[in-house]
Coordinates of N, CA, C and O in Angstrom, one line a residue:
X18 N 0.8 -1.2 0.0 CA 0.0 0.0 0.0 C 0.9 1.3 0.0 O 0.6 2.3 -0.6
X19 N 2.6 1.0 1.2 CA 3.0 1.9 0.5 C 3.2 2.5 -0.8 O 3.1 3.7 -1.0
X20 N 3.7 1.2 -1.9 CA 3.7 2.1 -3.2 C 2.6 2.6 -3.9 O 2.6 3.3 -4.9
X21 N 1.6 2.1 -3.2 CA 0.1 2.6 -3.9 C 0.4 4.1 -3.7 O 1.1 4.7 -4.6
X22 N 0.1 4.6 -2.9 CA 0.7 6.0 -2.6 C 1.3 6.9 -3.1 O 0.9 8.0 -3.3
X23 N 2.8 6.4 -3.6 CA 3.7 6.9 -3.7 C 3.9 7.0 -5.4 O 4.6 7.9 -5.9
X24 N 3.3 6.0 -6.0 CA 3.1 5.8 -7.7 C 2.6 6.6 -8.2 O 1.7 7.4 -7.8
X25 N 3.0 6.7 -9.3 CA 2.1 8.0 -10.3 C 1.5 7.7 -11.4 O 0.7 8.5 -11.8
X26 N 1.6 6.3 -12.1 CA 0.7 5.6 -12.6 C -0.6 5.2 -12.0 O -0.7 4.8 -10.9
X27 N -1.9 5.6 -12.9 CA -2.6 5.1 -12.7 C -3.1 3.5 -12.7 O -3.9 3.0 -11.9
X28 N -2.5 2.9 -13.8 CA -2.7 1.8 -14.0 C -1.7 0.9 -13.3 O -2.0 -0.3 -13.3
X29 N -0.5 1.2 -12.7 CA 0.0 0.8 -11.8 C -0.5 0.6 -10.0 O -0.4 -0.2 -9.2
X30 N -1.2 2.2 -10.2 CA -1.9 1.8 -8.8 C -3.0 0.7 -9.0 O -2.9 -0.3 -8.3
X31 N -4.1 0.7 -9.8 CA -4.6 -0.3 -9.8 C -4.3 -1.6 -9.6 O -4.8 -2.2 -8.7
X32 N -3.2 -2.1 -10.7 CA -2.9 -3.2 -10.0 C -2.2 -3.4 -9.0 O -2.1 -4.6 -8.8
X33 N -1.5 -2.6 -7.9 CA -1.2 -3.2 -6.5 C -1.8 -2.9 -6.2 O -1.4 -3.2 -5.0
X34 N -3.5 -2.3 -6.0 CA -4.4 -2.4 -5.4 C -5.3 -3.7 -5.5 O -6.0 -4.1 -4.6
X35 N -5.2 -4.3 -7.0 CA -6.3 -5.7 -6.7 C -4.5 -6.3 -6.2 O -4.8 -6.6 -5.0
X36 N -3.6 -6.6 -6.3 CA -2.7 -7.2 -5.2 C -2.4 -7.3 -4.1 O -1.8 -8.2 -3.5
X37 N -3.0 -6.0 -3.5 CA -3.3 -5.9 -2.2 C -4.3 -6.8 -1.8 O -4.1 -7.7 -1.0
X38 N -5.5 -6.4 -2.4 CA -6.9 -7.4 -2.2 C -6.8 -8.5 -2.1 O -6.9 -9.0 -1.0
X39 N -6.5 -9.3 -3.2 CA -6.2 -11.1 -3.1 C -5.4 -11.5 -1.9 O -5.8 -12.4 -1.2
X40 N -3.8 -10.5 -1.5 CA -3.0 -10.8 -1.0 C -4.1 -10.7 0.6 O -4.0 -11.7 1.4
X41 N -4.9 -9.8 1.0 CA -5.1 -9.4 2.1 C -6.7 -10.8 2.3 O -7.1 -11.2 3.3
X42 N -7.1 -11.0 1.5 CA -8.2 -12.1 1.0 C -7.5 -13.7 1.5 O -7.7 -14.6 2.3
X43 N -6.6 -13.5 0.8 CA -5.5 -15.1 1.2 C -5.2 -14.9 2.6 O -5.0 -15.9 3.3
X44 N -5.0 -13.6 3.1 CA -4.9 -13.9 4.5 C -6.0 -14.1 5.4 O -6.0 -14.8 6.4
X45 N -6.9 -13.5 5.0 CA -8.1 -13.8 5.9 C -8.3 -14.9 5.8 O -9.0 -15.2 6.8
X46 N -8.1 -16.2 4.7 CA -8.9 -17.1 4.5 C -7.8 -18.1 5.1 O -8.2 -19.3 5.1
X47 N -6.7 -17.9 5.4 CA -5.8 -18.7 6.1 C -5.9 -18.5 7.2 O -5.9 -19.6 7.8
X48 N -6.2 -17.1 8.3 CA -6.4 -17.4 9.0 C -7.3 -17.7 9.9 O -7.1 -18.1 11.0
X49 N -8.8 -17.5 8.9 CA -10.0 -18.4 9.4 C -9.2 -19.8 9.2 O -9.1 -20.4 10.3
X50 N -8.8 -20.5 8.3 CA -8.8 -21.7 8.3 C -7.5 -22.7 9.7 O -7.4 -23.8 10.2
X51 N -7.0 -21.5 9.6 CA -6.0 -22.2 10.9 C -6.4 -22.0 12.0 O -5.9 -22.8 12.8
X52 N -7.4 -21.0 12.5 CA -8.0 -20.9 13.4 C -9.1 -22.4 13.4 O -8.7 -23.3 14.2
X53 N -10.1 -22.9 12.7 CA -10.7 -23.9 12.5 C -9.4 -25.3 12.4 O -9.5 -26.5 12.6
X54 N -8.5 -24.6 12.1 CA -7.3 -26.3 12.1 C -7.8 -27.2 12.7 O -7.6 -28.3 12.3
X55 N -8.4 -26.9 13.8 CA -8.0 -27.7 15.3 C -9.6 -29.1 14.6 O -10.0 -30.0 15.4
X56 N -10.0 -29.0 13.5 CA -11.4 -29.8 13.4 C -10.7 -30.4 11.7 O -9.6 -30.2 11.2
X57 N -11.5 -30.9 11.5 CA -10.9 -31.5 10.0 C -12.3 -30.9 9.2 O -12.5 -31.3 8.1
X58 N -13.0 -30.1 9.6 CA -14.5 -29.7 8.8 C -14.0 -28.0 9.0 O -13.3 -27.6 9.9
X59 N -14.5 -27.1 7.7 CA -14.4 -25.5 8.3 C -16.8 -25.1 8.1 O -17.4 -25.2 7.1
X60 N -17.1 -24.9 9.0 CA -18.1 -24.0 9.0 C -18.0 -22.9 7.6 O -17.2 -22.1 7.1
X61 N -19.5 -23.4 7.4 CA -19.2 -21.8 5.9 C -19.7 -20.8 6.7 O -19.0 -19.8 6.5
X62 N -20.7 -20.6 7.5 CA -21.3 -19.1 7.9 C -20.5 -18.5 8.7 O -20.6 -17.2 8.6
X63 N -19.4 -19.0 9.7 CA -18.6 -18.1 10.1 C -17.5 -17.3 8.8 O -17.1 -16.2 8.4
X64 N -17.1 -19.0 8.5 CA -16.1 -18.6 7.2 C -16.0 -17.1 6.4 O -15.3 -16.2 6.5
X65 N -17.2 -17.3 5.7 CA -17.5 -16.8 5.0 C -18.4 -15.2 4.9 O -18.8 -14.5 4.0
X66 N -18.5 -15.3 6.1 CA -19.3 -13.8 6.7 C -17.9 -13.1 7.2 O -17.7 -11.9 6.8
X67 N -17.0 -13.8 8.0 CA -15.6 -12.9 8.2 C -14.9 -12.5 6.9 O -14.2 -11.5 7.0
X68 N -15.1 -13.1 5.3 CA -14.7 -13.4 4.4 C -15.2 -12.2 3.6 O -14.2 -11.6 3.1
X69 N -16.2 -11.7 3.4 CA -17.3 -11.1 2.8 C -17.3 -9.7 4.1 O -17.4 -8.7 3.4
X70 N -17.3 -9.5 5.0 CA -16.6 -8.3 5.9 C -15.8 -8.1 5.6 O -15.9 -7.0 5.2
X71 N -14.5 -8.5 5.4 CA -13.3 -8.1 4.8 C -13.0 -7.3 3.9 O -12.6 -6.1 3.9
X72 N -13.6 -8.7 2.6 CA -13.8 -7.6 1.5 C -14.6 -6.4 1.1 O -14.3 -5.6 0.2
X73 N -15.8 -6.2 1.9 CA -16.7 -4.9 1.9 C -15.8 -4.2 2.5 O -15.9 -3.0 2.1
X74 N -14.8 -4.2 3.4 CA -13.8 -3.0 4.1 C -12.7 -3.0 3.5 O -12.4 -1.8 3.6
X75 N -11.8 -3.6 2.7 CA -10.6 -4.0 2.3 C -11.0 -3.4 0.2 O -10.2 -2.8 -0.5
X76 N -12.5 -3.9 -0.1 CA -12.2 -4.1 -1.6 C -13.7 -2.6 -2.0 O -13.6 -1.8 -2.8
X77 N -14.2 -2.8 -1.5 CA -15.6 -2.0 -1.4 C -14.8 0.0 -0.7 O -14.7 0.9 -1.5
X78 N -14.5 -0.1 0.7 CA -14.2 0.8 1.1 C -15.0 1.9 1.4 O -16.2 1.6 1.5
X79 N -14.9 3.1 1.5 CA -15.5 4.3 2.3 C -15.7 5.3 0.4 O -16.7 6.1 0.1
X80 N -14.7 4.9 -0.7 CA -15.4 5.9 -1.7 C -16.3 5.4 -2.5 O -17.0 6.3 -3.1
X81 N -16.8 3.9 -2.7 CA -17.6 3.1 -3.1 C -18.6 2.9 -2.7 O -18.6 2.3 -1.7
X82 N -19.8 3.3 -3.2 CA -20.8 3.4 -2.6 C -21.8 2.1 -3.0 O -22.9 2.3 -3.6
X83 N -21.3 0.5 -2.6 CA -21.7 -0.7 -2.9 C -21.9 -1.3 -2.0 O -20.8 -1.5 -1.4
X84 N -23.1 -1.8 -1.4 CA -23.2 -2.7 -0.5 C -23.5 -3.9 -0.5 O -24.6 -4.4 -0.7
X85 N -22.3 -4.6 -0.1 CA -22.4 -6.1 -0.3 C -23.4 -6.8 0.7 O -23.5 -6.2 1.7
X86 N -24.0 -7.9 0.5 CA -24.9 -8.6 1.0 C -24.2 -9.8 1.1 O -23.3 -10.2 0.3
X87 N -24.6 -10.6 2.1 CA -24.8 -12.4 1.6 C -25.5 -13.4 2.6 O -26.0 -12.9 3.7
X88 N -25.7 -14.3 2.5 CA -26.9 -15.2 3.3 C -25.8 -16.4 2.8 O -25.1 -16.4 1.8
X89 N -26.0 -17.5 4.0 CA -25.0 -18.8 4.2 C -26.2 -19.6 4.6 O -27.1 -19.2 5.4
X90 N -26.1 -20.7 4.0 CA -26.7 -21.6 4.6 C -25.7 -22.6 5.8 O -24.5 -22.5 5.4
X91 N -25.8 -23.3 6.8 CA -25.2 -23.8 7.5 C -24.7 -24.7 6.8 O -25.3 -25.1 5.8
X92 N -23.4 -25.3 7.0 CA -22.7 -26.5 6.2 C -21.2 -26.3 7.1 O -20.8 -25.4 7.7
X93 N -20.7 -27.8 6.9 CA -19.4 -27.7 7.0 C -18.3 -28.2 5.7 O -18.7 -29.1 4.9
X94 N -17.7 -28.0 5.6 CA -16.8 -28.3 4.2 C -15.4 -28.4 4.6 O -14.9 -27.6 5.4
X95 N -14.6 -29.4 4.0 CA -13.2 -29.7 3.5 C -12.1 -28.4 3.6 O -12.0 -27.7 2.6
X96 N -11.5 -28.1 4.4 CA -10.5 -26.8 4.3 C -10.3 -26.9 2.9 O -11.1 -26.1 2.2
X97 N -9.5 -27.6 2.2 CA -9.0 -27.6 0.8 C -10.9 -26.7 0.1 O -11.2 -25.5 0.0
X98 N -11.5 -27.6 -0.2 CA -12.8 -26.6 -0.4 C -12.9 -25.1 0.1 O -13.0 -24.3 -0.8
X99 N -12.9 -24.9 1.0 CA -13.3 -23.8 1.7 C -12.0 -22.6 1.3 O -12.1 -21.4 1.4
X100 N -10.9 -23.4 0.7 CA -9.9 -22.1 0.3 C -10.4 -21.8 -0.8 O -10.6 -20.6 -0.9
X101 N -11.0 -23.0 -2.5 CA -11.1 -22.2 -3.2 C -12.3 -21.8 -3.1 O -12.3 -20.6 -3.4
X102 N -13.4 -22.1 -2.8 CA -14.8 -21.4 -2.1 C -14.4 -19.2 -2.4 O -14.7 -18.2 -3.0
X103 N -13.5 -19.8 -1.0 CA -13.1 -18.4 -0.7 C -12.3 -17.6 -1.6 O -12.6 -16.4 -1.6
X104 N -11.5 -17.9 -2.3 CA -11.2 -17.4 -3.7 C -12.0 -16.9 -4.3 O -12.2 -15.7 -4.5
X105 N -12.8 -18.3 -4.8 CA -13.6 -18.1 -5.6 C -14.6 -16.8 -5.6 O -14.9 -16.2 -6.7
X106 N -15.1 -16.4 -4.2 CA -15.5 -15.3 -3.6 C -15.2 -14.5 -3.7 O -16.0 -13.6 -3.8
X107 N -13.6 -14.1 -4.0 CA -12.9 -12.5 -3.2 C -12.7 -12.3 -5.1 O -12.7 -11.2 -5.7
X108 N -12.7 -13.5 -5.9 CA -12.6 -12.9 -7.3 C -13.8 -12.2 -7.9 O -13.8 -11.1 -8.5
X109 N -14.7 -13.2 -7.7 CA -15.8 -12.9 -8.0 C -16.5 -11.2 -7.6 O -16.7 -10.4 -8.5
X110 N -16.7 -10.9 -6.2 CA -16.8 -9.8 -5.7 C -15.7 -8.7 -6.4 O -16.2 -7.6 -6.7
X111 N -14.4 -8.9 -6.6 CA -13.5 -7.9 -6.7 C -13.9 -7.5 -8.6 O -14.0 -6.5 -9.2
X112 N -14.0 -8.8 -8.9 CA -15.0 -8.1 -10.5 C -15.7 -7.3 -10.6 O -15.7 -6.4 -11.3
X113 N -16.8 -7.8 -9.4 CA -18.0 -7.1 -9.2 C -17.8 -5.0 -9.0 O -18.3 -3.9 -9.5
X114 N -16.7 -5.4 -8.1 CA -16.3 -4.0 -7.8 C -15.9 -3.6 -9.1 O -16.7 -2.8 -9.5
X115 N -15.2 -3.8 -9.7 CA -14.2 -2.8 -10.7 C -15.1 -3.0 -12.2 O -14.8 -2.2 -13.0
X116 N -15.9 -3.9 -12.5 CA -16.9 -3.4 -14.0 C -18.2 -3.3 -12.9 O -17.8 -2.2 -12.3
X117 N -19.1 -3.5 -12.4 CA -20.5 -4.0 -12.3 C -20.9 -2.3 -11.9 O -22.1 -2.1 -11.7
X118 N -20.3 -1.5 -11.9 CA -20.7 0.2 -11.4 C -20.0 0.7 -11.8 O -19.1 1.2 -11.0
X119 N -19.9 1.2 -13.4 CA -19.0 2.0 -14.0 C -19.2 3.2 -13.3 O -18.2 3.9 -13.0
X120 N -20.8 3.5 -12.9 CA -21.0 4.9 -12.2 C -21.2 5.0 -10.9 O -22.1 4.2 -10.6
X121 N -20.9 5.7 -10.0 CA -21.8 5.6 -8.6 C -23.4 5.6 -8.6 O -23.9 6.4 -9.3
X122 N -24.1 4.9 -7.9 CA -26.0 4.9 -8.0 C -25.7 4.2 -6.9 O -24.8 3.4 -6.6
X123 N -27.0 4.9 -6.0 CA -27.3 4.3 -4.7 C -27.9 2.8 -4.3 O -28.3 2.2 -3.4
X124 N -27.8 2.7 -5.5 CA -28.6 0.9 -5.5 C -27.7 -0.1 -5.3 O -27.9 -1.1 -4.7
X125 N -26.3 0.2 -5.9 CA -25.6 -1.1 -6.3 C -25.7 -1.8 -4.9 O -26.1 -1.5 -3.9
X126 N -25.0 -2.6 -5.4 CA -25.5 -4.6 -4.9 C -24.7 -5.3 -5.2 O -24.3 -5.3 -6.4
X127 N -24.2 -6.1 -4.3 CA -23.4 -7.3 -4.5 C -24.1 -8.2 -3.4 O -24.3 -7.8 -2.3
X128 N -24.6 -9.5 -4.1 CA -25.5 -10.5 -3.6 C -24.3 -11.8 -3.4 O -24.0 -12.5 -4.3
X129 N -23.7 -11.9 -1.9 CA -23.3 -13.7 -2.1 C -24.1 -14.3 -1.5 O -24.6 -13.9 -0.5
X130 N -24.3 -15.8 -2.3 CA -25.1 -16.6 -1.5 C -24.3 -18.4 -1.5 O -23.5 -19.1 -2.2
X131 N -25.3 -18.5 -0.1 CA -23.7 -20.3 -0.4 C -25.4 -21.1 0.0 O -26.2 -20.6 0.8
X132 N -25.8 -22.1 -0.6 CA -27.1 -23.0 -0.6 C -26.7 -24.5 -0.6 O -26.0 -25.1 -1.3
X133 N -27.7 -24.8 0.4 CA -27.3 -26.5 0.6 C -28.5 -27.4 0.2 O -29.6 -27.3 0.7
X134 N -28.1 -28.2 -0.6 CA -29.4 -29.0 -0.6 C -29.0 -30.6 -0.3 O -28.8 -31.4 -1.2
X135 N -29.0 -31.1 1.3 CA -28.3 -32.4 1.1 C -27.2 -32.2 1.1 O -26.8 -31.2 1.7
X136 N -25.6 -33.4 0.2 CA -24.3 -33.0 0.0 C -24.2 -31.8 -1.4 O -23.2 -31.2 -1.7
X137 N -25.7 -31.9 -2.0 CA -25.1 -30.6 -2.5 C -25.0 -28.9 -2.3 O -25.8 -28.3 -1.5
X138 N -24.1 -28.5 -2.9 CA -24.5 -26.8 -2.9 C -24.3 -26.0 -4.2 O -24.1 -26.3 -5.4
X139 N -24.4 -24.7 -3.4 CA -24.6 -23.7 -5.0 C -24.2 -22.4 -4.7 O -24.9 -21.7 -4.0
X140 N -23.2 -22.0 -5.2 CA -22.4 -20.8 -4.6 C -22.8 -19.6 -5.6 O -22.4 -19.7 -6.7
X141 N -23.6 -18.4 -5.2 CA -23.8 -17.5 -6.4 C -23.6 -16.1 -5.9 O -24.3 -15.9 -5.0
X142 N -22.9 -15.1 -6.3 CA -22.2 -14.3 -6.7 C -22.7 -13.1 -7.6 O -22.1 -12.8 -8.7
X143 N -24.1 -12.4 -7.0 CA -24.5 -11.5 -8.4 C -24.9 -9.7 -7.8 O -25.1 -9.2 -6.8
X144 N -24.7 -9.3 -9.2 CA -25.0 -7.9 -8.8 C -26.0 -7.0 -9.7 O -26.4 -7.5 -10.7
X145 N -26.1 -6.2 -9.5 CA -27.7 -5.2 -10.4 C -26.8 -4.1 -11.0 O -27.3 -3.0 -11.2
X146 N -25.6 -4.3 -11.2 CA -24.8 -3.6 -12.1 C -25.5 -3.6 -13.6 O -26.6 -3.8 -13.9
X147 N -24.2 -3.2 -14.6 CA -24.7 -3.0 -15.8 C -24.4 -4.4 -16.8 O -24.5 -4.4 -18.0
X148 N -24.1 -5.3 -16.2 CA -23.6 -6.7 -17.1 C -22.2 -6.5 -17.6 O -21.3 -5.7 -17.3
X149 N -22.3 -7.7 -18.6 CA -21.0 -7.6 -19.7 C -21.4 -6.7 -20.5 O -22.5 -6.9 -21.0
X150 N -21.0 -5.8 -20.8 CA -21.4 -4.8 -21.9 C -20.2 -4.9 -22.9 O -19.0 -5.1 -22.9
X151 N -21.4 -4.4 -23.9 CA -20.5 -4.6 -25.5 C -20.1 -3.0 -26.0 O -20.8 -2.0 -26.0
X152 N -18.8 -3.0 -26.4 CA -18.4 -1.6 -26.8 C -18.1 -1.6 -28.3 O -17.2 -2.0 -29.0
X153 N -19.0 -1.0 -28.6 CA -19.3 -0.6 -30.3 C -20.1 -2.0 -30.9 O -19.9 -2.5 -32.0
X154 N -20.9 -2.6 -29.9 CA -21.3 -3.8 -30.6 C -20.3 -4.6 -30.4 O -20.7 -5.3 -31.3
X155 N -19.3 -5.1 -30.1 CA -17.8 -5.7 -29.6 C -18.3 -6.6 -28.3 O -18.7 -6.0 -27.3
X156 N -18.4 -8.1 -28.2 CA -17.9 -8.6 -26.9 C -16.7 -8.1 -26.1 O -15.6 -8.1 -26.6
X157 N -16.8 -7.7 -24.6 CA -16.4 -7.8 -24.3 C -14.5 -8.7 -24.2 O -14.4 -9.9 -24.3
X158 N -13.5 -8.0 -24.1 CA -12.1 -8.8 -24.4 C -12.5 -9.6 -23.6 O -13.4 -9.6 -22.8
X159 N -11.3 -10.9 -24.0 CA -11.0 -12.0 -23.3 C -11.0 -11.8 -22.1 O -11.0 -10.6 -21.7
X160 N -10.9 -13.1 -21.0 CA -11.2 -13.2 -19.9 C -9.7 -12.6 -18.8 O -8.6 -12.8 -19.1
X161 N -10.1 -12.2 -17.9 CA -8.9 -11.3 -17.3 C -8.6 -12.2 -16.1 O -9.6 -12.9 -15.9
X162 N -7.8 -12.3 -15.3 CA -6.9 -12.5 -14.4 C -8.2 -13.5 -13.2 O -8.2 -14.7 -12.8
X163 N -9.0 -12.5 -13.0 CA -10.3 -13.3 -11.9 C -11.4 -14.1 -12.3 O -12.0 -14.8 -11.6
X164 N -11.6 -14.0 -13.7 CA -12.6 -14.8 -14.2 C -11.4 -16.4 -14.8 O -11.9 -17.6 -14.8
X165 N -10.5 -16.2 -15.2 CA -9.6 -17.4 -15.3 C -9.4 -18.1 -14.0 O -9.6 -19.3 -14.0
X166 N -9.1 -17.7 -13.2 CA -8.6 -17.9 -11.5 C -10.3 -19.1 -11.2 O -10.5 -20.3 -10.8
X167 N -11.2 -17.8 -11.5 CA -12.5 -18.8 -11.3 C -12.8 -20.2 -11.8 O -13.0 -21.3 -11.2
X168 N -12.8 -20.1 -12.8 CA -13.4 -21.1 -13.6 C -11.5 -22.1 -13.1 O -12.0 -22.7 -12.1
X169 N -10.7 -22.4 -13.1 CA -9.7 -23.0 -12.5 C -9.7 -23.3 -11.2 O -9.0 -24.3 -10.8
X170 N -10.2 -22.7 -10.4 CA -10.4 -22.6 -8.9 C -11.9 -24.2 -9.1 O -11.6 -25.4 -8.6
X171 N -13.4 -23.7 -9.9 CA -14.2 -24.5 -9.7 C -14.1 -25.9 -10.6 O -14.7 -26.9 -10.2
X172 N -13.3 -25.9 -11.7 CA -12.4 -27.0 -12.1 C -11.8 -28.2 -10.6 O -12.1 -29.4 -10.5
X173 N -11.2 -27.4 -9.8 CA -10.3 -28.3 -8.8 C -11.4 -28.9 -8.1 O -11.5 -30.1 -8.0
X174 N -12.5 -27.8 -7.4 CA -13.3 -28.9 -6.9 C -14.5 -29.3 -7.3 O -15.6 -29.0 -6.9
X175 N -14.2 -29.9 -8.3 CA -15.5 -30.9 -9.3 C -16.6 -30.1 -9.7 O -17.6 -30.8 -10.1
X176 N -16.8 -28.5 -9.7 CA -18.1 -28.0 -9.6 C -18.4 -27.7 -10.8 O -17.5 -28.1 -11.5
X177 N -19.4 -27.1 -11.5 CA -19.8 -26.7 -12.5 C -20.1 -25.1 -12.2 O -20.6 -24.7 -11.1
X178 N -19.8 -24.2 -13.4 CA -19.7 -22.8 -13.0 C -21.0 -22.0 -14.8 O -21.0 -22.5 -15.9
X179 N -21.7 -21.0 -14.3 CA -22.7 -20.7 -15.0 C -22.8 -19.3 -14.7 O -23.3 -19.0 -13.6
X180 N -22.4 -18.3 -15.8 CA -22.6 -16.8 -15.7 C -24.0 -16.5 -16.9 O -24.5 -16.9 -18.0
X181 N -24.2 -15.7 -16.0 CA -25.5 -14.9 -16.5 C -25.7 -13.3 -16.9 O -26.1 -12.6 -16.0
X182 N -25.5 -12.8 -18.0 CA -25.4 -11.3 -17.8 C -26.5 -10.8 -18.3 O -27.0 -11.4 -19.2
X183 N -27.0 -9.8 -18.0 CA -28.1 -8.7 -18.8 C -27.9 -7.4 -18.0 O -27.4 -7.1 -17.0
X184 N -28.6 -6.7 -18.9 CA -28.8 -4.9 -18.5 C -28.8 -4.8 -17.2 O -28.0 -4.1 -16.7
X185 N -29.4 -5.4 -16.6 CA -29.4 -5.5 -15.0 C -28.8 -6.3 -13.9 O -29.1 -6.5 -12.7
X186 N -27.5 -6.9 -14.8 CA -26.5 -7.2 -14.0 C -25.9 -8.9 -14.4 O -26.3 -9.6 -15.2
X187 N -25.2 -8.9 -13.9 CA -24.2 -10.4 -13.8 C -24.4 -11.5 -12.6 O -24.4 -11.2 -11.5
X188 N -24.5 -13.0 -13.1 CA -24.7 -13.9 -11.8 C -23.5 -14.7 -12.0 O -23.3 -14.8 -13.2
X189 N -22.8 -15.4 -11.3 CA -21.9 -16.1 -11.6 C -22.0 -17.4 -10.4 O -21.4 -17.2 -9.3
X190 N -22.6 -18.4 -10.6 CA -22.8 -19.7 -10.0 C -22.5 -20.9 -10.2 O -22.8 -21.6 -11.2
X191 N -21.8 -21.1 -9.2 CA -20.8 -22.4 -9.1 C -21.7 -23.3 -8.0 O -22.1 -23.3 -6.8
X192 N -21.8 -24.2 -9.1 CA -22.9 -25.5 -8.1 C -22.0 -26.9 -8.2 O -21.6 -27.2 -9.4
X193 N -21.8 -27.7 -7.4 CA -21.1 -28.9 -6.9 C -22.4 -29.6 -6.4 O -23.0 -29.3 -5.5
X194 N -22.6 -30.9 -7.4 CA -23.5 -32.0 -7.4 C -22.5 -33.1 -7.0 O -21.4 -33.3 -7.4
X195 N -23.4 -34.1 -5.9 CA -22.7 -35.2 -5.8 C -24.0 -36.2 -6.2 O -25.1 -36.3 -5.7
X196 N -23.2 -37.0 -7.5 CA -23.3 -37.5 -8.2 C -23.6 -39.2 -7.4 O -22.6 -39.6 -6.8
X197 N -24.8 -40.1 -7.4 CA -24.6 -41.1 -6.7 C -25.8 -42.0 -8.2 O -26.8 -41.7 -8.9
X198 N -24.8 -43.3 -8.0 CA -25.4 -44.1 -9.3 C -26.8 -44.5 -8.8 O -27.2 -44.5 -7.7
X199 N -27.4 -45.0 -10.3 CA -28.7 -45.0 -10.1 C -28.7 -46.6 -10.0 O -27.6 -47.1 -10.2
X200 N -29.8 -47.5 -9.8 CA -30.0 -48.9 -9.8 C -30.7 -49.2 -10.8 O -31.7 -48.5 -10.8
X201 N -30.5 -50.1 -11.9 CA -31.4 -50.4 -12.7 C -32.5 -51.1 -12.6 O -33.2 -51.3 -13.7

C-alpha cells in the first residue's frame, strides 16, 4: 500500500491495489482456516461472513458506494474446499467492484449466496450492475486475471460454474453435485 501512494501511474496503482486485495483475502482465509485447524470440517457461515466483511472494508471501502450482501446456509466443508470457495469469492466480488458500477448509483449490490441442498451446494455471486457490456457492438475482451482464476479454482473442486449477464446485472454460480449411481 505503500507504493500505492507513492506511484504515479494510474494503471500501476490499480494493480497493486487488486494485489493488495487477493493478498489481504489469502490472508483472511488462512487465518479463518488455521484458526478452524483444530477440526478436520471449516463452518461456511462463520467462514464466509468474516470473508465477505473483509472484502466490503478492504475491496468495497468508504469511496464506493456498494453494498455487499450475503446469506450462508449452515454446512461444513473440507478446508482444501473452503480455500477455493473463498477465492472463488474474493474474485468474484472484486469483479464485481471494478466493472459492475461503471457509475456511482445508490442501488448497487453485491448479492453472495452459499445454498445447501443435502451434499449438494450452490455458490452464487451477483449484482444489479450493468452486465457484460458490448463496446461498439464488440464482446467484451477475453477473460482477465479473476474470471480465469474462477473457472480454474471451480475446475479443482468438481463443480460446474454458470454466468449470467443482462442490462441489470451479472450472476456467476458455481454449483457442486454429488453425483450417486442409479439402480437399474
Amino acid at each position: 500500500m505503500m507504493k500505492t501512494r507513492i506511484t504515479t501511474s494510474e494503471e500501476a496503482r490499480r494493480h497493486l491495489e487488486d494485489a493488495y486485495s487477493r493478498v489481504m483475502s489469502v490472508a483472511t482465509l488462512q487465518r479463518h482456516i488455521d484458526t478452524a485447524g483444530r477440526s478436520e470440517l471449516v463452518e461456511v457461515v462463520p467462514y464466509l461472513t468474516t470473508l465477505c466483511d473483509g472484502l466490503a472494508a478492504s475491496v468495497i471501502g468508504e469511496e464506493k458506494k456498494i453494498s455487499l450482501k450475503y446469506a450462508f446456509d449452515s454446512a461444513m466443508i473440507p478446508p482444501t474446499e473452503a480455500v477455493s470457495i473463498g477465492l472463488i469469492v474474493t474474485e468474484t466480488v472484486i469483479n464485481a467492484v471494478k466493472y459492475a458500477f461503471p457509475q456511482n448509483r445508490p442501488d448497487a449490490e453485491i448479492l453472495v449466496r452459499y445454498e445447501t441442498s443435502g451434499a449438494d451446494w450452490r455458490l452464487t455471486v451477483s449484482d444489479n450492475g450493468v452486465g457484460k457490456q458490448k463496446e461498439n457492438g464488440v464482446a467484451p475482451p477475453a477473460e482477465g486475471l479473476g474470471s480465469t482464476l474462477v473457472k480454474a479454482l471451480t475446475q479443482q473442486i468438481k463443480a460446474q460454474i454458470e454466468t449470467t449477464s443482462s442490462p441489470k446485472g451479472l450472476t456467476v454460480a458455481i454449483s457442486h453435485t454429488t453425483f450417486s449411481p442409479r439402480l437399474a
